[in-house]
PDB file of C-alpha atoms in Angstrom:
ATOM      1  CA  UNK G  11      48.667   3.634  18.461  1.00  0.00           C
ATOM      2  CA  UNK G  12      45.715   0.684  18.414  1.00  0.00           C
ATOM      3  CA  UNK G  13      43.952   2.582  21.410  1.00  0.00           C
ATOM      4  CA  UNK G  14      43.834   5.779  19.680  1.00  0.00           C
ATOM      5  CA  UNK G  15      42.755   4.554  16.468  1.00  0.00           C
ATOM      6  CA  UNK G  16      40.090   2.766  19.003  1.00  0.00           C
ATOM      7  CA  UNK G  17      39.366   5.714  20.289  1.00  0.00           C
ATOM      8  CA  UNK G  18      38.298   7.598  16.827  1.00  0.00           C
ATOM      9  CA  UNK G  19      36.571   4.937  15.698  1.00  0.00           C
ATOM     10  CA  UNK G  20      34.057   5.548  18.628  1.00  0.00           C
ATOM     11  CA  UNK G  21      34.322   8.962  18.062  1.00  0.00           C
ATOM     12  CA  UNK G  22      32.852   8.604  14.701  1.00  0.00           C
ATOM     13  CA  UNK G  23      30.525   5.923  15.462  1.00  0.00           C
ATOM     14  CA  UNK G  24      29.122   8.078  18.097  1.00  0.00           C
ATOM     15  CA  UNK G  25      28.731  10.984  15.690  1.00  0.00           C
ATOM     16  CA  UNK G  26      27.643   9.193  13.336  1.00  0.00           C
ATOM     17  CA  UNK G  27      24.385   7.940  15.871  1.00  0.00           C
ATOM     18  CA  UNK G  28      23.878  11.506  16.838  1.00  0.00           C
ATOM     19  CA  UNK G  29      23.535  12.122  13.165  1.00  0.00           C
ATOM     20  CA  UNK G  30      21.384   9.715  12.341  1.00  0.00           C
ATOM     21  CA  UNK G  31      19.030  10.456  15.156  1.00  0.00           C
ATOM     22  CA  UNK G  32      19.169  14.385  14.708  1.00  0.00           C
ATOM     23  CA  UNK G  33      17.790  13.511  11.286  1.00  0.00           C
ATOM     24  CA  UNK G  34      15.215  10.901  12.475  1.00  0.00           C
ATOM     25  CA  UNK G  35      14.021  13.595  15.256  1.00  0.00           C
ATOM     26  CA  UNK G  36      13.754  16.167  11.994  1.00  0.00           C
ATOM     27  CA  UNK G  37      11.536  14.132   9.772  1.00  0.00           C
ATOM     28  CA  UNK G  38       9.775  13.058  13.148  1.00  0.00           C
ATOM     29  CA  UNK G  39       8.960  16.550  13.863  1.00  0.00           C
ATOM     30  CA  UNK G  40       8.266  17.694  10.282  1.00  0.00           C
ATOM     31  CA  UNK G  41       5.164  14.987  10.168  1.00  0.00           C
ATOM     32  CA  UNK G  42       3.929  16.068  13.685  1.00  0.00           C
ATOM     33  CA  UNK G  43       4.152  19.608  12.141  1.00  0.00           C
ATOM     34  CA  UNK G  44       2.326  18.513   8.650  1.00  0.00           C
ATOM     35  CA  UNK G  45      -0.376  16.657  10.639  1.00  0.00           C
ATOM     36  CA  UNK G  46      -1.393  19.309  13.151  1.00  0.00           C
ATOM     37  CA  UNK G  47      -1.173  21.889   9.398  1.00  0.00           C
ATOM     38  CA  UNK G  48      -3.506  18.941   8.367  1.00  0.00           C
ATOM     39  CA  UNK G  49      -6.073  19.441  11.147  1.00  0.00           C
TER      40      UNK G  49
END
């Protein structure tokens, strides 16, 4: 049906966010980590 399909799409765009801002928190925390290594 349209309202599943609906329904997965959010699913994935959701994921997909979560993704992309797990690995934006990573590289975030691996230069906070390589500056204080720095000091």
């Amino acid at each position: 049906s349209l309202a599943a399909r609906a329904d997965a799409g959010g699913r994935m765009r959701s994921l997909a966010i979560s993704a992309i801002s797990s690995t934006a928190l990573i590289k975030a925390s691996t230069r906070v980590l390589q500056a204080i290594a720095a000091m």
